[in-house]
PDB file of C-alpha atoms in Angstrom:
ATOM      1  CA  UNK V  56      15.677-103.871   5.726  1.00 62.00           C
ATOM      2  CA  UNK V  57      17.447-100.684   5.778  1.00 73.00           C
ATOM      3  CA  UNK V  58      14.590 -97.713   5.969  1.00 76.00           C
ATOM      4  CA  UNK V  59      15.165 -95.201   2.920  1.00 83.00           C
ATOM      5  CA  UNK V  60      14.118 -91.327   2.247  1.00 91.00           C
ATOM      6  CA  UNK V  61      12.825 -89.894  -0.066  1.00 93.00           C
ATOM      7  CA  UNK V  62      15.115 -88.029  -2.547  1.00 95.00           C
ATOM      8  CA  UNK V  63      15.037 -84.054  -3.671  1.00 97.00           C
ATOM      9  CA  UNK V  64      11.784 -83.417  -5.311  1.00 96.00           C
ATOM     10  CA  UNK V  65       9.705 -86.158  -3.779  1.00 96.00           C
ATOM     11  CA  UNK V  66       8.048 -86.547  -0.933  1.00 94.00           C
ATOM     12  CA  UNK V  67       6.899 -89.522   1.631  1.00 90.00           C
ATOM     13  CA  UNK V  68       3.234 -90.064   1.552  1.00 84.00           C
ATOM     14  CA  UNK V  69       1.971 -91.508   4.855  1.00 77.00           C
ATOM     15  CA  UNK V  70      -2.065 -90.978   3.669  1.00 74.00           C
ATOM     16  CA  UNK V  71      -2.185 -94.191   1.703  1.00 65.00           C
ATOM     17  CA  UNK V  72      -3.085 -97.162   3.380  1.00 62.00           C
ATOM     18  CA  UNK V  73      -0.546 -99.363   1.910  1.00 70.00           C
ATOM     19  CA  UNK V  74       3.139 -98.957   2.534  1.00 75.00           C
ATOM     20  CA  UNK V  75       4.360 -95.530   2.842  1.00 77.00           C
ATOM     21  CA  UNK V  76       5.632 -94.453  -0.516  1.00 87.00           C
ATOM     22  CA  UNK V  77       7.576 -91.778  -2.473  1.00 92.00           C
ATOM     23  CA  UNK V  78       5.762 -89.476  -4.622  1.00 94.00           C
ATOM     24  CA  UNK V  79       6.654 -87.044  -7.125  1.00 96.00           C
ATOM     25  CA  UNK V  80       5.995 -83.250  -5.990  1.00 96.00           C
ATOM     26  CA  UNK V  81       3.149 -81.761  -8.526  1.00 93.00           C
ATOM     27  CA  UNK V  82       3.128 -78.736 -10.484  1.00 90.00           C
ATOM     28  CA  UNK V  83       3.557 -75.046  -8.648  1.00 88.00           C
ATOM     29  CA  UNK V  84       5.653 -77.045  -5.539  1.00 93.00           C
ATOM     30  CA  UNK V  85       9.304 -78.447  -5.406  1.00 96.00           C
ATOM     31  CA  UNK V  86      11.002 -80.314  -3.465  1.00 97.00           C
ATOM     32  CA  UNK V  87      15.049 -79.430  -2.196  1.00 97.00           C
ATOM     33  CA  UNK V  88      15.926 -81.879   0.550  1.00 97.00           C
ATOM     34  CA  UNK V  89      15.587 -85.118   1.075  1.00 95.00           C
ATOM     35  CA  UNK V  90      13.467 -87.128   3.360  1.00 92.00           C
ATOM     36  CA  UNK V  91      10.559 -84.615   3.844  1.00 94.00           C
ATOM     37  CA  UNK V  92       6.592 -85.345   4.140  1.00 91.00           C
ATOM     38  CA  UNK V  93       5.311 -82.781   2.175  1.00 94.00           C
ATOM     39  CA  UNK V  94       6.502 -80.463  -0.486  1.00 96.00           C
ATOM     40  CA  UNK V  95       7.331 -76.517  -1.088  1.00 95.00           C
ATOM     41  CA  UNK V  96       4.918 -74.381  -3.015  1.00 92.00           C
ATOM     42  CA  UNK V  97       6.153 -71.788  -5.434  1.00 87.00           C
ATOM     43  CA  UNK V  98       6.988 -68.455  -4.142  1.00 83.00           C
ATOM     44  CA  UNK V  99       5.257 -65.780  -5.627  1.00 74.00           C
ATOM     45  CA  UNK V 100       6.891 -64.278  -9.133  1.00 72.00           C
ATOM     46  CA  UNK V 101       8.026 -68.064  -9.796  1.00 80.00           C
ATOM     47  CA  UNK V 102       6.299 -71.098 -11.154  1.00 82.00           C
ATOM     48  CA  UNK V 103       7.118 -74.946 -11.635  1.00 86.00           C
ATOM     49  CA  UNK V 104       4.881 -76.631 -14.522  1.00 86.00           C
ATOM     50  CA  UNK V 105       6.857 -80.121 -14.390  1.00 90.00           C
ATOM     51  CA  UNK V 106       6.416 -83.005 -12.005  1.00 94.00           C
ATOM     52  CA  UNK V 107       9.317 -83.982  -8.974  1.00 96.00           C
ATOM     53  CA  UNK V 108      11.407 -80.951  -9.096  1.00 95.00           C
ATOM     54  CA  UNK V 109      13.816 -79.196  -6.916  1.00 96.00           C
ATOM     55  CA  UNK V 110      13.285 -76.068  -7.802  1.00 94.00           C
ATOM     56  CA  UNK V 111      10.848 -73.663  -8.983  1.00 90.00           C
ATOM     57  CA  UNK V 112      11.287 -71.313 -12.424  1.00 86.00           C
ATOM     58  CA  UNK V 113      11.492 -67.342 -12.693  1.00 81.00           C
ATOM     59  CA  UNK V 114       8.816 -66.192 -14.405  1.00 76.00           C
ATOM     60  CA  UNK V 115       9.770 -62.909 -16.345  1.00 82.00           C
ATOM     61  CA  UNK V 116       7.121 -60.649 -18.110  1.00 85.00           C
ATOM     62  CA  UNK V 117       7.904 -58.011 -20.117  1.00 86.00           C
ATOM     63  CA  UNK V 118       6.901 -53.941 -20.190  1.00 88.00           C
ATOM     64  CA  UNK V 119       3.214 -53.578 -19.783  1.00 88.00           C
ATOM     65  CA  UNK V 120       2.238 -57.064 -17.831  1.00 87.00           C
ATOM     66  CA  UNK V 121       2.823 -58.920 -14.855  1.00 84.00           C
ATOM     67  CA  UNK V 122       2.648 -62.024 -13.310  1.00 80.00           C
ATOM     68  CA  UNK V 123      -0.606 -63.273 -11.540  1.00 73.00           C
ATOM     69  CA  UNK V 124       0.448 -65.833  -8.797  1.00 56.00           C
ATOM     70  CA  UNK V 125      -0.661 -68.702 -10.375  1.00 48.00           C
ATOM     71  CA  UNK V 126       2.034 -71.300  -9.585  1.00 53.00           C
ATOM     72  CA  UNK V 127       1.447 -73.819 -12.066  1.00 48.00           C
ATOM     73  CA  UNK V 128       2.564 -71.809 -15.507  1.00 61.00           C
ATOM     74  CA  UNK V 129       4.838 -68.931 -16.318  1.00 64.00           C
ATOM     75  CA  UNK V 130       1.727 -66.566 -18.146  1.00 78.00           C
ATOM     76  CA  UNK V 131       2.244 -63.062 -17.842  1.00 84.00           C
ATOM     77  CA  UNK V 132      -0.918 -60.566 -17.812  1.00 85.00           C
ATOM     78  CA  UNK V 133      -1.635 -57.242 -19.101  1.00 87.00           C
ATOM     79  CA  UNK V 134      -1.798 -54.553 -16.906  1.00 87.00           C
ATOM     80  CA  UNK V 135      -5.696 -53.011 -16.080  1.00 80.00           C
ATOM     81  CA  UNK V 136      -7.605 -49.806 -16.688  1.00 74.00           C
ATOM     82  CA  UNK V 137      -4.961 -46.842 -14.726  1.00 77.00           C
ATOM     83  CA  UNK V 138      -1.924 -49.034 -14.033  1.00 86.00           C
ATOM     84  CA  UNK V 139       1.080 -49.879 -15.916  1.00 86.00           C
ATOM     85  CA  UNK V 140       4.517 -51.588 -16.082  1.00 88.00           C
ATOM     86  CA  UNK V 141       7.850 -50.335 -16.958  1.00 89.00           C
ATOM     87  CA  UNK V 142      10.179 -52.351 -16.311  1.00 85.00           C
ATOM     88  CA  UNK V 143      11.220 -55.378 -18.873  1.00 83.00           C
ATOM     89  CA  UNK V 144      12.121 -58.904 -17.769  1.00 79.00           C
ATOM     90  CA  UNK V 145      10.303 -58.375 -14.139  1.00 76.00           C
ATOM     91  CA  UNK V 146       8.770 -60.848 -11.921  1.00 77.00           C
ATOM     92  CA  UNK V 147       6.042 -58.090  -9.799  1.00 80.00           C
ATOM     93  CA  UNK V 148       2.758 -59.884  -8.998  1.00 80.00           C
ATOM     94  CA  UNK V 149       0.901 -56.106  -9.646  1.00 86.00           C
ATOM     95  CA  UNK V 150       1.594 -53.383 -12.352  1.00 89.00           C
ATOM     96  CA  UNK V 151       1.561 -50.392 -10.679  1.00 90.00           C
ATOM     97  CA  UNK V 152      -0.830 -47.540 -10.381  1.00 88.00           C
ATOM     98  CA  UNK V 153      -1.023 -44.360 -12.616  1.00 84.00           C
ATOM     99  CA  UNK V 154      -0.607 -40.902 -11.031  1.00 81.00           C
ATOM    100  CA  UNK V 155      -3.973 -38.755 -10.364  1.00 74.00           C
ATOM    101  CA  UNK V 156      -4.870 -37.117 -13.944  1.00 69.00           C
ATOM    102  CA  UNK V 157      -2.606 -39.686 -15.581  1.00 76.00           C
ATOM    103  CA  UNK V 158      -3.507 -42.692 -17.465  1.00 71.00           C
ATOM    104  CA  UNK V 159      -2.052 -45.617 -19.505  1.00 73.00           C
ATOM    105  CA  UNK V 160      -1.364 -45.026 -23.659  1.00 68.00           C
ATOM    106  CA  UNK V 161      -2.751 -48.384 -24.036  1.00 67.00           C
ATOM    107  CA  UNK V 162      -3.650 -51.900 -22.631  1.00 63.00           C
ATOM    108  CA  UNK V 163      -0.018 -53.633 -21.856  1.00 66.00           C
ATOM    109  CA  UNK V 164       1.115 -50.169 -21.478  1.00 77.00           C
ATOM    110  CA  UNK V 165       4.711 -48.906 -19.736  1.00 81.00           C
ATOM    111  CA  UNK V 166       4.155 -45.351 -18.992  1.00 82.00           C
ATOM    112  CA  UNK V 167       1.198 -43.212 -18.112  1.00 80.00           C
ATOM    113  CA  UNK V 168       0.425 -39.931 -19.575  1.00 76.00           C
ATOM    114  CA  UNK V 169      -1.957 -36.726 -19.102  1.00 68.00           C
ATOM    115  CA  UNK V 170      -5.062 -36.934 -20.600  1.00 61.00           C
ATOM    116  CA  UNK V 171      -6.563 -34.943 -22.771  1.00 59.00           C
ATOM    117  CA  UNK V 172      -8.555 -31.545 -21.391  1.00 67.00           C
ATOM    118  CA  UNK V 173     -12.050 -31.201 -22.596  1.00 71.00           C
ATOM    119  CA  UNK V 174     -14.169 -28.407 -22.293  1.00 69.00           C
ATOM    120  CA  UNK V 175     -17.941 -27.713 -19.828  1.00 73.00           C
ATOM    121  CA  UNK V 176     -20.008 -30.612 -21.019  1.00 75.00           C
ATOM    122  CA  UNK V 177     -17.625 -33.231 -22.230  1.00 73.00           C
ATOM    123  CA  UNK V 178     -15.721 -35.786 -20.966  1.00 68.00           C
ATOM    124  CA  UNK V 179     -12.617 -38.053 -21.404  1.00 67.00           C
ATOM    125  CA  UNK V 180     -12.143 -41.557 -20.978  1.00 62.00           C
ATOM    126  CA  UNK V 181      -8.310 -42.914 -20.787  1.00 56.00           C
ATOM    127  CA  UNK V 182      -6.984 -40.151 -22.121  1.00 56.00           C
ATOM    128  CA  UNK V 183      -9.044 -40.502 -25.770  1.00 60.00           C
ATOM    129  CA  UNK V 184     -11.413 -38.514 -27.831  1.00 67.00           C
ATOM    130  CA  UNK V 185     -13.693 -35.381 -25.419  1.00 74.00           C
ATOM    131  CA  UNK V 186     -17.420 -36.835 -25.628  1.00 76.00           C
ATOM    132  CA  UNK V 187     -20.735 -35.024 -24.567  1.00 79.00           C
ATOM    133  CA  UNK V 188     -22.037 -36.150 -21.209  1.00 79.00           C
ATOM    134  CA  UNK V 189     -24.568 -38.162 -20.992  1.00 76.00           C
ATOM    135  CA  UNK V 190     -28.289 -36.969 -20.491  1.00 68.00           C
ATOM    136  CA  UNK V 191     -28.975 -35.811 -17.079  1.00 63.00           C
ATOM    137  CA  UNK V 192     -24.954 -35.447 -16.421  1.00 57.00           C
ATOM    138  CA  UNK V 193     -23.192 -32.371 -16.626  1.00 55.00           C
ATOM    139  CA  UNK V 194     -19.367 -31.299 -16.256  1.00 55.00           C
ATOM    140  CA  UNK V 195     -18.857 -27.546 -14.908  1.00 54.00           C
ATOM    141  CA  UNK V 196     -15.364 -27.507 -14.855  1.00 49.00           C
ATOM    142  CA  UNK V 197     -13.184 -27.817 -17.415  1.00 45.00           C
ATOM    143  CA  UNK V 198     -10.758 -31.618 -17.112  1.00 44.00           C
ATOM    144  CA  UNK V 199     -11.242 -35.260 -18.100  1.00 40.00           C
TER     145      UNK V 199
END
């Protein structure tokens, strides 16, 4: 018989102990040539969340999240504590990082501001309402 290969977005699979046979690439890899052993994962800012596929998806978040690199689905994330994202329709794996003194408006943020100066004694956190320090803590200078 006339020896066959595998088509785009399968793959040969010589573990089996039966006859060698064509499988279907699973989710977060692809497949786009024919007659391989193995396939392609997902590079990172795209996913694939079907079965024996020849490609792989762009995964677009908006302002304020990004993308973890988690191959198998298209979720975005919000950005943490100090970082931010401002651009729309992006594929970044990280938001990026707020300036010294400056800090995100709000979780899935796109900009960072100043926070708010409080006075000797009193503290800020993210930007929000001055609060006494804690006992046993001080703050001499004046700041966040």
């Amino acid at each position: 018989g006339k020896c066959e290969q595998c088509p785009r977005g399968q793959y040969m699979d010589i573990t089996s102990h039966s006859q060698p046979s064509c499988l279907k690439c699973l989710k977060g890899k692809y497949q786009d040539e024919v007659g391989k052993g193995n396939c392609k994962d997902c590079p990172s800012g795209k996913y694939q969340d079907g079965y024996g596929t020849t490609s792989c998806k762009m995964r677009t978040c908006d302002a304020g999240a990004y993308s973890k690199d988690s191959k198998t689905q298209g979720t975005c994330y919000l950005c943490s504590l100090s970082t931010y994202m401002d651009e729309n329709k992006h594929s970044k794996t990280e938001c990026k990082t707020c300036a010294e003194g400056k800090y995100p408006t709000s979780t899935k943020t796109a900009s960072c501001t100043f926070t708010k100066t409080c006075p000797r004694g009193q503290y800020s956190y993210r930007g929000g309402t001055c609060k006494d320090c804690y006992i046993g803590q001080y703050k001499s200078v004046e700041g966040r």
